[in-house]
JSON list of C-alpha atoms in Angstrom, two decimals:
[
{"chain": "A", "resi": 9, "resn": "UNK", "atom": "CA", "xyz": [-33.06, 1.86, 5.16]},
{"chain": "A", "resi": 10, "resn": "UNK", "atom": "CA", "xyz": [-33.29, -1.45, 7.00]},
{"chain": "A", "resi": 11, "resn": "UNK", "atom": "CA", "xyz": [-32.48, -3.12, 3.73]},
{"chain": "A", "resi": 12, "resn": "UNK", "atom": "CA", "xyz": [-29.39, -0.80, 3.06]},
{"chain": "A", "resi": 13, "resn": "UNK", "atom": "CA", "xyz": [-28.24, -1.72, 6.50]},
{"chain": "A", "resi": 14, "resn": "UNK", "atom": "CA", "xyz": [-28.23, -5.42, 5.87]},
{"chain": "A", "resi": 15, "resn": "UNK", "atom": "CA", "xyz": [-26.32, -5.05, 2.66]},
{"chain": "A", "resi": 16, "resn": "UNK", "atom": "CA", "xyz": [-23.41, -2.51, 3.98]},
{"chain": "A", "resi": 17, "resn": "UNK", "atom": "CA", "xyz": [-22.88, -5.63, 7.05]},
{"chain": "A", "resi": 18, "resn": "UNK", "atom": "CA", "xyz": [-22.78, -8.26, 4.49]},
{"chain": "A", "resi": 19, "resn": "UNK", "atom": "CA", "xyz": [-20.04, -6.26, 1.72]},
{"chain": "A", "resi": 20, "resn": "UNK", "atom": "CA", "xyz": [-18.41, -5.59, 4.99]},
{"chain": "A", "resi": 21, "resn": "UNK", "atom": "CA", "xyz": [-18.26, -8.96, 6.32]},
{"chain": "A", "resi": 22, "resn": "UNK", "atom": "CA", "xyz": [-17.13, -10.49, 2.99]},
{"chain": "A", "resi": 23, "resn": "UNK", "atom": "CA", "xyz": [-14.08, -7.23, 2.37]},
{"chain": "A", "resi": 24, "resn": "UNK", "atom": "CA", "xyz": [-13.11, -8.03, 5.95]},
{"chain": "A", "resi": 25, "resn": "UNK", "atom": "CA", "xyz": [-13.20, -12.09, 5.55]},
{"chain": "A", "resi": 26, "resn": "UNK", "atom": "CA", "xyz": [-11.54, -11.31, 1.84]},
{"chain": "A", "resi": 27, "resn": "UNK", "atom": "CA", "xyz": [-8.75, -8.92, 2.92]},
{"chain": "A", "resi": 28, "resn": "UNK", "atom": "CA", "xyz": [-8.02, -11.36, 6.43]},
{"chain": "A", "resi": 29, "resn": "UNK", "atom": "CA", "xyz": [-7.23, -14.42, 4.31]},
{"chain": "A", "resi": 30, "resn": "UNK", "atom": "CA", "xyz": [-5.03, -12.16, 1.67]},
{"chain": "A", "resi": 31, "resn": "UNK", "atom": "CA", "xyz": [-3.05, -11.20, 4.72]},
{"chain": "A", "resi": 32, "resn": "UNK", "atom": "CA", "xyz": [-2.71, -13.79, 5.92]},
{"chain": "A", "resi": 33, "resn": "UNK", "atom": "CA", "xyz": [-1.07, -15.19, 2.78]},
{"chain": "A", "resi": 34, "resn": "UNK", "atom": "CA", "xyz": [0.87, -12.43, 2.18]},
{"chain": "A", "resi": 35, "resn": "UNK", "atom": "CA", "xyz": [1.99, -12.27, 5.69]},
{"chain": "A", "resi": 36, "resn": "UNK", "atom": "CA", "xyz": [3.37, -16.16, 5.06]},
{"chain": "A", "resi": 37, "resn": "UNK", "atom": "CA", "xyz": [4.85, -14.91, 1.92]},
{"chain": "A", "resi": 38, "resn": "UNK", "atom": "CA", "xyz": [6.52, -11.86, 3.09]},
{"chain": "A", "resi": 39, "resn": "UNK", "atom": "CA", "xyz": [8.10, -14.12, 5.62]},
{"chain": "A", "resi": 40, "resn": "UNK", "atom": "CA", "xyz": [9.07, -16.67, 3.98]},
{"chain": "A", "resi": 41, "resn": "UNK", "atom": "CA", "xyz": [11.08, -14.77, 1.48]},
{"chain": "A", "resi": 42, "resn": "UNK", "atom": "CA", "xyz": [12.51, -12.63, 3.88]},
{"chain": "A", "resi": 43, "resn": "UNK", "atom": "CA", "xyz": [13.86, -15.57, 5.97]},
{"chain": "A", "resi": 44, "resn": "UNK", "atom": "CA", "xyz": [15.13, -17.34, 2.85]},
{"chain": "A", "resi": 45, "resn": "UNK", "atom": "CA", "xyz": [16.95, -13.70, 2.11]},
{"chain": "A", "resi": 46, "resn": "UNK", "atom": "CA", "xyz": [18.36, -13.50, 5.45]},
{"chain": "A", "resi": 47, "resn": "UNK", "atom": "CA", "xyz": [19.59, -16.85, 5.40]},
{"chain": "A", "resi": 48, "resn": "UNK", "atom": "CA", "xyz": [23.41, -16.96, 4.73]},
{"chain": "A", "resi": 49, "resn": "UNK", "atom": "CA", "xyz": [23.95, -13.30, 4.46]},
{"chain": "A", "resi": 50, "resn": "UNK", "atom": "CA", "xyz": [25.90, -11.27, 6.18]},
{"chain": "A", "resi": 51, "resn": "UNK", "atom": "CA", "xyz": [25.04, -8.39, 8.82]},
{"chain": "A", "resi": 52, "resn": "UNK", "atom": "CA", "xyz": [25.24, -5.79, 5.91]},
{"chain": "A", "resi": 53, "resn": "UNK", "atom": "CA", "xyz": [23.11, -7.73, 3.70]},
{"chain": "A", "resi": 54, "resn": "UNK", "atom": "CA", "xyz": [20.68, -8.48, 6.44]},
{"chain": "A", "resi": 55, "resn": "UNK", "atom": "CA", "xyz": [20.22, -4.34, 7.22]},
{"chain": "A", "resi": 56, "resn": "UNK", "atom": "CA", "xyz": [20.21, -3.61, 3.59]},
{"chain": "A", "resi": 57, "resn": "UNK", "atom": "CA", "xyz": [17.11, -6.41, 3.11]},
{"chain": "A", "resi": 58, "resn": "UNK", "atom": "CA", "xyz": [15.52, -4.42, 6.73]},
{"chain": "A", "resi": 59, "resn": "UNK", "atom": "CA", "xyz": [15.53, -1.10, 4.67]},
{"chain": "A", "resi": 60, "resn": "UNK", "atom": "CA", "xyz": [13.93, -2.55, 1.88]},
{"chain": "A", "resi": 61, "resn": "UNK", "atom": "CA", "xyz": [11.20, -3.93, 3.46]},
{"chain": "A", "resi": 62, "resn": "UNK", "atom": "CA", "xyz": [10.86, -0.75, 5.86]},
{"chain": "A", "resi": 63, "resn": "UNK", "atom": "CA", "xyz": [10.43, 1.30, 2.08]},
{"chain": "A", "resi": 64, "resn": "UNK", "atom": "CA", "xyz": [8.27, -1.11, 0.71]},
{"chain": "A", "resi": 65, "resn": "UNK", "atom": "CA", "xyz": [5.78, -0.15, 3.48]},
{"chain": "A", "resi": 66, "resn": "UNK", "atom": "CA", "xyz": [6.35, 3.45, 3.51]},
{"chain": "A", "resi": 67, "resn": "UNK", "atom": "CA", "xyz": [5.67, 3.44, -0.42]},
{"chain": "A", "resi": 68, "resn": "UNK", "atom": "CA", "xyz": [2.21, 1.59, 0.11]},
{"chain": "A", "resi": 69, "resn": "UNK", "atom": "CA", "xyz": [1.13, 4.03, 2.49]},
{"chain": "A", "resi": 70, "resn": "UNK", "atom": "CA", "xyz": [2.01, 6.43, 0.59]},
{"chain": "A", "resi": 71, "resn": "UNK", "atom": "CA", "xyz": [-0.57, 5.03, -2.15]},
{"chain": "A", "resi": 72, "resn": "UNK", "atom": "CA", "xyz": [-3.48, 4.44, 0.30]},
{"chain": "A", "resi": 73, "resn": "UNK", "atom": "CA", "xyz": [-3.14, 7.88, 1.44]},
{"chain": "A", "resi": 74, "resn": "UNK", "atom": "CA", "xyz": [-2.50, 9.59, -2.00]},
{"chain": "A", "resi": 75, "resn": "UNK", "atom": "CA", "xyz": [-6.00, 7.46, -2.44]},
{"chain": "A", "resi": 76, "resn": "UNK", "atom": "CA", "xyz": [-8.27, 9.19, 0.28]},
{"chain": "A", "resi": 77, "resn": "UNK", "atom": "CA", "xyz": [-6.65, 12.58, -0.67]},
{"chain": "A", "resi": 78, "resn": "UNK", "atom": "CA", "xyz": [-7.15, 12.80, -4.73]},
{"chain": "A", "resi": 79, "resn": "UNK", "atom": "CA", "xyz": [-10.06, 13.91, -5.84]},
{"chain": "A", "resi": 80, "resn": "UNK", "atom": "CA", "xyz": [-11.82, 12.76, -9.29]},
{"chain": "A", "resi": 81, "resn": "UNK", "atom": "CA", "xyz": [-12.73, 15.39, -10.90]},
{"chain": "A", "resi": 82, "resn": "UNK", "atom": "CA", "xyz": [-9.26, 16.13, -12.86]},
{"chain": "A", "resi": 83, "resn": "UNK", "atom": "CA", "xyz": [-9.33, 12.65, -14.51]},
{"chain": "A", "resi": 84, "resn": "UNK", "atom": "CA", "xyz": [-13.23, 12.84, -15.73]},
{"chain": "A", "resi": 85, "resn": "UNK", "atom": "CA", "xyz": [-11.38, 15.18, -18.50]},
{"chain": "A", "resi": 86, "resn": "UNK", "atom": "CA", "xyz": [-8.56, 12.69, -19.15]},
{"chain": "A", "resi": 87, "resn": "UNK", "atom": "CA", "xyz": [-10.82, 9.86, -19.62]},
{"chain": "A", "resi": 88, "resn": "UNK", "atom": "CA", "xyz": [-13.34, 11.61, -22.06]},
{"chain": "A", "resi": 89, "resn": "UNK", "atom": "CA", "xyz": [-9.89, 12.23, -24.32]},
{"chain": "A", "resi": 90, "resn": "UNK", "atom": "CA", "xyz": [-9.28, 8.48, -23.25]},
{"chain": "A", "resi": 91, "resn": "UNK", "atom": "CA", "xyz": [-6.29, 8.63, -21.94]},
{"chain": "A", "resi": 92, "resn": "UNK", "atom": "CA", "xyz": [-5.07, 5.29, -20.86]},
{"chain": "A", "resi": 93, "resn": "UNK", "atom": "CA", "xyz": [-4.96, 5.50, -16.72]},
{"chain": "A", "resi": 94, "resn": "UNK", "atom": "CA", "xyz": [-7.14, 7.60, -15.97]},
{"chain": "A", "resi": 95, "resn": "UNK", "atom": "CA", "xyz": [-10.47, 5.68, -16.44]},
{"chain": "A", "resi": 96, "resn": "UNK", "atom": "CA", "xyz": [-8.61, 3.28, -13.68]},
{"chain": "A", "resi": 97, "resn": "UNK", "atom": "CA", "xyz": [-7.45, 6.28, -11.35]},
{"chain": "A", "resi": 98, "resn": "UNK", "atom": "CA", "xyz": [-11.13, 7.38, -11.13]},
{"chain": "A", "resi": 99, "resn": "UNK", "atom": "CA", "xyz": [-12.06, 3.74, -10.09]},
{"chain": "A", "resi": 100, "resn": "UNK", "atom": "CA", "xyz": [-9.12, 3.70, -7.77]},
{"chain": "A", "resi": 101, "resn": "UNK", "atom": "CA", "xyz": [-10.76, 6.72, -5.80]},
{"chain": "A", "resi": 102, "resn": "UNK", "atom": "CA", "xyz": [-14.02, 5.39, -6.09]},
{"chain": "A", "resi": 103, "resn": "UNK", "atom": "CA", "xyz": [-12.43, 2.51, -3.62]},
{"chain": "A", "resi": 104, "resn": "UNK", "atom": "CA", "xyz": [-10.20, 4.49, -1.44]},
{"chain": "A", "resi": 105, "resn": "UNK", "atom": "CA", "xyz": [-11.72, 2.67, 0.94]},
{"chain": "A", "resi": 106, "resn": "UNK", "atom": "CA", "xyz": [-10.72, -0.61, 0.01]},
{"chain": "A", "resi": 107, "resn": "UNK", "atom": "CA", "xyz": [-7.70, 0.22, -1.64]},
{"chain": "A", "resi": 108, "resn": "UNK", "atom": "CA", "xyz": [-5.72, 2.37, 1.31]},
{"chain": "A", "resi": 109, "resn": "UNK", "atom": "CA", "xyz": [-7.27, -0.40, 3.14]},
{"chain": "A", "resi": 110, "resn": "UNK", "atom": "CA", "xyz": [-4.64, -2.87, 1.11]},
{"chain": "A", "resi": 111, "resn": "UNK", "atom": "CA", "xyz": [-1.60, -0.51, 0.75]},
{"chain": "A", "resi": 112, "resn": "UNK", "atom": "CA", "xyz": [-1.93, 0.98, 4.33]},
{"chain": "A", "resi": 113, "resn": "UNK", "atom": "CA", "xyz": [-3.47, -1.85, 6.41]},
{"chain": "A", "resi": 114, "resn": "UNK", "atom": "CA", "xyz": [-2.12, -4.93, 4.88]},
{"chain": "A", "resi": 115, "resn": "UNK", "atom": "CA", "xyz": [1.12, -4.40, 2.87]},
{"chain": "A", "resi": 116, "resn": "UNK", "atom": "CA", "xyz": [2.14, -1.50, 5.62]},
{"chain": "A", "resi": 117, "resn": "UNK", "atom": "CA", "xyz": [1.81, -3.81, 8.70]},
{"chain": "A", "resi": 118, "resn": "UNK", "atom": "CA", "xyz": [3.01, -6.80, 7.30]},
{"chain": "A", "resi": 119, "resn": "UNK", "atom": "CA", "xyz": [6.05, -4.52, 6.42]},
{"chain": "A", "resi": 120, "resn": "UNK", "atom": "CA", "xyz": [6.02, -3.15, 9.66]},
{"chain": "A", "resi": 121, "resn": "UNK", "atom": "CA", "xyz": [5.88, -6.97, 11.10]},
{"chain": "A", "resi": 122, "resn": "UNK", "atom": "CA", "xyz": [8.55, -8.37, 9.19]},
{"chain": "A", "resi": 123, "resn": "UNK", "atom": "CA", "xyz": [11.02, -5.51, 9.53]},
{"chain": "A", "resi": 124, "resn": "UNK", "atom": "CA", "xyz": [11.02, -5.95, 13.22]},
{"chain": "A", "resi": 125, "resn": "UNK", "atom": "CA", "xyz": [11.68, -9.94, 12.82]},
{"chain": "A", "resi": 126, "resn": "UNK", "atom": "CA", "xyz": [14.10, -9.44, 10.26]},
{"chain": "A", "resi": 127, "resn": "UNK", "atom": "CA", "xyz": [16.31, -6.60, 12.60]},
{"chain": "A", "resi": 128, "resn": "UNK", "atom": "CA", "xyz": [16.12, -9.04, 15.30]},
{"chain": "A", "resi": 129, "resn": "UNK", "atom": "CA", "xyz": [17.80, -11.71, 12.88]},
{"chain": "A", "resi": 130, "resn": "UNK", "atom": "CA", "xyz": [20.39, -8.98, 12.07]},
{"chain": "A", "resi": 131, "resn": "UNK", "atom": "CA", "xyz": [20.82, -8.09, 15.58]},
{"chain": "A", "resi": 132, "resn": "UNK", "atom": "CA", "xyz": [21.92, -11.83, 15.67]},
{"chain": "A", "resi": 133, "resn": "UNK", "atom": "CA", "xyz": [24.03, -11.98, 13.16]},
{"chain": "A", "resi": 134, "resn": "UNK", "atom": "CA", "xyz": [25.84, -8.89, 14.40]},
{"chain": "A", "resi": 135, "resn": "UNK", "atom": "CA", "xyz": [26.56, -10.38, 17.79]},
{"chain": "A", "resi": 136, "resn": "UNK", "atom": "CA", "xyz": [27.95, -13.25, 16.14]},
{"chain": "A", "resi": 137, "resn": "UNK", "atom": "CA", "xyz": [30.37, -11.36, 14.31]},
{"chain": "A", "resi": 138, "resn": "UNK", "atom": "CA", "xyz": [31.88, -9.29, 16.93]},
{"chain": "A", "resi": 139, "resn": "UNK", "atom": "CA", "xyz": [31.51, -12.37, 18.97]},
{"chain": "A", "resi": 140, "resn": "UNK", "atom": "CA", "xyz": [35.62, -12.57, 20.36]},
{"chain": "A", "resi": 141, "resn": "UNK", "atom": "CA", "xyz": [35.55, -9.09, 21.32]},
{"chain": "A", "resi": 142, "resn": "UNK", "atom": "CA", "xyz": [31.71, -8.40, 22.08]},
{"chain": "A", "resi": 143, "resn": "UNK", "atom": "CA", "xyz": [31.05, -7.96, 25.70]},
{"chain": "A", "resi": 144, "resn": "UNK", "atom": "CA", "xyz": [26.68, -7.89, 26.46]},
{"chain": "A", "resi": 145, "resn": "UNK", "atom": "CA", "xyz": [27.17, -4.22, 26.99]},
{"chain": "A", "resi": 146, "resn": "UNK", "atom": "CA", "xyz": [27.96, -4.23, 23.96]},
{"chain": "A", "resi": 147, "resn": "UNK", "atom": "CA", "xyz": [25.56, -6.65, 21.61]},
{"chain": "A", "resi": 148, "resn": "UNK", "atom": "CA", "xyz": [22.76, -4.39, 23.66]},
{"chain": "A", "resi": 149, "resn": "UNK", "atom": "CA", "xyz": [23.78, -1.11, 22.26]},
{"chain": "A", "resi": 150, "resn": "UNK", "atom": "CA", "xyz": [23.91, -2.63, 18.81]},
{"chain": "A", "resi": 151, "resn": "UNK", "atom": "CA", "xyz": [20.52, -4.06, 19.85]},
{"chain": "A", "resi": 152, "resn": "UNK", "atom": "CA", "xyz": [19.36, -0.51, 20.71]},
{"chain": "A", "resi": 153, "resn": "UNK", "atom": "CA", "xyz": [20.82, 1.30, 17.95]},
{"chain": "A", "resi": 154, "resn": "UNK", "atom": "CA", "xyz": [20.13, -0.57, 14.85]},
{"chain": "A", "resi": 155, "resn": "UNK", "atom": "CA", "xyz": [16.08, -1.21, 15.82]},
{"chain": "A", "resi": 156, "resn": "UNK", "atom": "CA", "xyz": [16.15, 2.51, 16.73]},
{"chain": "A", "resi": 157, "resn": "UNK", "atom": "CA", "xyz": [17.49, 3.86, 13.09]},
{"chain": "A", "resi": 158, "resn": "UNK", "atom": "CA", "xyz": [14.59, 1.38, 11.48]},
{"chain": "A", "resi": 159, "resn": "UNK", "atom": "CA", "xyz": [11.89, 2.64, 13.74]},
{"chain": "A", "resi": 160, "resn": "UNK", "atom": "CA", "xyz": [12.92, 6.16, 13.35]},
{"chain": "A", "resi": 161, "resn": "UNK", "atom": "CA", "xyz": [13.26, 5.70, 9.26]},
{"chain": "A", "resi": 162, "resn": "UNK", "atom": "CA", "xyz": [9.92, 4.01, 9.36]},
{"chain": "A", "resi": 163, "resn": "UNK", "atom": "CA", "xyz": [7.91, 6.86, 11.25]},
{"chain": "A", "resi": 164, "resn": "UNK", "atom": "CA", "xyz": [10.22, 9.66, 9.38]},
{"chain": "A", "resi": 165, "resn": "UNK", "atom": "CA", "xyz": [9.70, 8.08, 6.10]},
{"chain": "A", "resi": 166, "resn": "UNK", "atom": "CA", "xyz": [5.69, 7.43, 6.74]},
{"chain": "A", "resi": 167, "resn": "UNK", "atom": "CA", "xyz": [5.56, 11.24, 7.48]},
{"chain": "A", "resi": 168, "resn": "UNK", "atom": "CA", "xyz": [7.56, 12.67, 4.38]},
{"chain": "A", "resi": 169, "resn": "UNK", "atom": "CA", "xyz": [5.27, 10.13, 2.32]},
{"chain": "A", "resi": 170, "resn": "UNK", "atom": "CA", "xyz": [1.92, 11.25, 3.90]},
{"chain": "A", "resi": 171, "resn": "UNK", "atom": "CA", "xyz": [3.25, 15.12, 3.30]},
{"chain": "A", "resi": 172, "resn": "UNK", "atom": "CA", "xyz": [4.21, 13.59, -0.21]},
{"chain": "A", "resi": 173, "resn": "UNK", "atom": "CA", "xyz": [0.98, 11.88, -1.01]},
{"chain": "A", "resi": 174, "resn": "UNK", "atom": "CA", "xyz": [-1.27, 14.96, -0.14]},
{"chain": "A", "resi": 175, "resn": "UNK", "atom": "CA", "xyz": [0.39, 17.46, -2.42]},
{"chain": "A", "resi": 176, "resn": "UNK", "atom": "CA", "xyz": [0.90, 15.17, -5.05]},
{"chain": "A", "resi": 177, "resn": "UNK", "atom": "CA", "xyz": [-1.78, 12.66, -4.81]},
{"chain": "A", "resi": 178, "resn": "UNK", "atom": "CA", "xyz": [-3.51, 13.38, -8.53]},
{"chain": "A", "resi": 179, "resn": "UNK", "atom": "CA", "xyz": [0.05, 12.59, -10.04]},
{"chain": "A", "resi": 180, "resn": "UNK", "atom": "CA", "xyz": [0.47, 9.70, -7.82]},
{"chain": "A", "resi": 181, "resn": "UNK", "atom": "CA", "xyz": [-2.81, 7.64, -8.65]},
{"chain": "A", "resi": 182, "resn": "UNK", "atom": "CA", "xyz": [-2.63, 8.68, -12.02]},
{"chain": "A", "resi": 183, "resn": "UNK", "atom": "CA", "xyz": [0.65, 6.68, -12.65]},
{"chain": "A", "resi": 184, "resn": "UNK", "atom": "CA", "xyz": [-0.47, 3.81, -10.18]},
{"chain": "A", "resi": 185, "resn": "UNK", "atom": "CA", "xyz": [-3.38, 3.82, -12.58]},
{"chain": "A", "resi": 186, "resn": "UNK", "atom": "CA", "xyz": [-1.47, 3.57, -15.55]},
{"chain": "A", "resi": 187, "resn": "UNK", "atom": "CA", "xyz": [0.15, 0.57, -13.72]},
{"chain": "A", "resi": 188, "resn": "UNK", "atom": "CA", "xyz": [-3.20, -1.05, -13.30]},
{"chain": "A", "resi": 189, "resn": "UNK", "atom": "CA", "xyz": [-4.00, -0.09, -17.35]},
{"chain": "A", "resi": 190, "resn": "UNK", "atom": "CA", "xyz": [-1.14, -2.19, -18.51]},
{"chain": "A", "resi": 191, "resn": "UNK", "atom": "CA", "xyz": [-2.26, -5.04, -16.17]},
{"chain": "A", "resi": 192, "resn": "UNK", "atom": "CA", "xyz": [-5.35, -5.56, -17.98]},
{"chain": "A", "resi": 193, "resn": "UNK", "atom": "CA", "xyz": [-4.70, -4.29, -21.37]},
{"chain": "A", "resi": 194, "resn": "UNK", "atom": "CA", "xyz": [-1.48, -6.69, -21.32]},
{"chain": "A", "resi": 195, "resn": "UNK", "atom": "CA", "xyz": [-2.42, -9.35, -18.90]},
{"chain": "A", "resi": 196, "resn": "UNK", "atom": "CA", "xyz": [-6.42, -8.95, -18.79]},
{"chain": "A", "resi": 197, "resn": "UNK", "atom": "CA", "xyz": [-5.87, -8.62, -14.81]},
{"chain": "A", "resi": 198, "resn": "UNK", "atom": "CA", "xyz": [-8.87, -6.53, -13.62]},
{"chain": "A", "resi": 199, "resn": "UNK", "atom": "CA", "xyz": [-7.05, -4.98, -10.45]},
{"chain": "A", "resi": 200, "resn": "UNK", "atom": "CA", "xyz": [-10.34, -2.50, -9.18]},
{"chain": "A", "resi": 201, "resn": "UNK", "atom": "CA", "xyz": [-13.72, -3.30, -10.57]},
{"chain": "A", "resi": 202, "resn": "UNK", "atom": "CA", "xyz": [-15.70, 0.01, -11.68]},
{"chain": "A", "resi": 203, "resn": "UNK", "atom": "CA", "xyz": [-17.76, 1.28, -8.83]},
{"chain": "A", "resi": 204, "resn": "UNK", "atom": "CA", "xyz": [-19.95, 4.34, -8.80]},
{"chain": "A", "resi": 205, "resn": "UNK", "atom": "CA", "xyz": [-19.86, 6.33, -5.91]},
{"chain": "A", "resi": 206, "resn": "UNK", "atom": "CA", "xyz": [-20.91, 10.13, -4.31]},
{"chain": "A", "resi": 207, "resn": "UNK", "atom": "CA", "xyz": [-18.48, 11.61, -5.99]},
{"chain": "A", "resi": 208, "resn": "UNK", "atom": "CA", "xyz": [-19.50, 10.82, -9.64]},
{"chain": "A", "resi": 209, "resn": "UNK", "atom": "CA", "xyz": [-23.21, 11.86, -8.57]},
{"chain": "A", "resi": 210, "resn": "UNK", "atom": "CA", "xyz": [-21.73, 15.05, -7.75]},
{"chain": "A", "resi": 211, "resn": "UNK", "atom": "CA", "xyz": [-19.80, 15.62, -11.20]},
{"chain": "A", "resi": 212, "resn": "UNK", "atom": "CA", "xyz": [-23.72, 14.85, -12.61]},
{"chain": "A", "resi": 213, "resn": "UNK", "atom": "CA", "xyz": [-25.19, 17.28, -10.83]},
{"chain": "A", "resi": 214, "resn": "UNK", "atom": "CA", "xyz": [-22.99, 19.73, -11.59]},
{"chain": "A", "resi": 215, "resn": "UNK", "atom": "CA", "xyz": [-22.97, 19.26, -15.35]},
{"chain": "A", "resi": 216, "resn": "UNK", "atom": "CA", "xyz": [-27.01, 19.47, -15.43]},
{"chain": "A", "resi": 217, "resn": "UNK", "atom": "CA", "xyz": [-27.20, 22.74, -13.20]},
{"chain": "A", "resi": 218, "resn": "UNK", "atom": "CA", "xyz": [-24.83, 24.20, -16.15]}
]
């Protein structure tokens, strides 16, 4: 038990280490390539890039929750017929853990992040546009009204895609497993490493009881 212990705080110590410095380059990514987009674009541009970014996020949690909410069992048959996907949507929800971790934790509050520094650059942009007839009144309702429309699309979207996720999650990860099949069948990029958890103990158990 003791020695169980000391092995969960060490995997957890090296995901958490792992997953800090991957966000932390992604964060400097995401950034960087949204400032270089904003750059020299207009106000319509700028909100169009905002959205973007705001539907990146609500797509990834979409995945990480579609990830906690499938269940294996309907791919064990797809895989003995080997159907490409499915052997790496099993492994996908053998690390929901780890992998909602990613799509909800990382890529959804970086998106989060850098959607509310890119609508304050767009904010900006708009007040310099109306500049000759802009009163402060004025540059604080557009303030108001544009962050409110991304915060609102960003909770409203996050709750259609968690809705979404839940009925449809087998779908879901079986297509974002097809993704990772043509990764390494084309690339030989091993996305999620085979791990064998509670739930394919269960499907064992089952299968000798009949």
């Amino acid at each position: 038990m003791h020695f169980m212990m000391k092995e969960l705080i060490r995997y957890s110590i090296r995901w958490s280490l792992g997953i800090a410095v991957i966000t932390f380059v992604l964060a400097a990514l995401f950034s960087i390539v949204s400032t270089v987009l904003l750059e020299g674009v207009g106000w319509a541009a700028g909100m169009m890039i905002v959205f973007v970014i705001v539907l990146i996020g609500i797509f990834f949690d979409m995945l990480g929750i579609a990830a906690t909410s499938a269940d294996e069992v309907p791919f064990h048959a797809m895989a003995s017929k080997r159907v490409s996907g499915a052997k790496h949507a099993i492994q996908i929800i053998r690390n929901a853990d780890r992998f909602s971790n990613f799509c909800n934790d990382v890529i959804g509050d970086i998106s989060g992040i850098i959607s509310g520094t890119a609508s304050a650059v767009v904010v900006v942009q708009l007040a310099v546009t109306f500049a000759d007839r802009q009163t402060s009144a004025l540059e604080f309702t557009i303030s108001i009204v544009f962050t409110s429309i991304v915060a609102a699309l960003t909770v409203g979207g996050k709750a259609f895609g968690k809705a979404f996720a839940i009925r449809f999650s087998t779908p879901i990860i079986f297509y974002v497993g097809k993704i990772f099949y043509f990764f390494e069948k084309r690339f030989n990029i091993v996305l999620m490493k085979e791990k064998k958890g509670k739930n394919h103990k269960k499907v064992s158990i089952s299968k000798k009881r009949k």
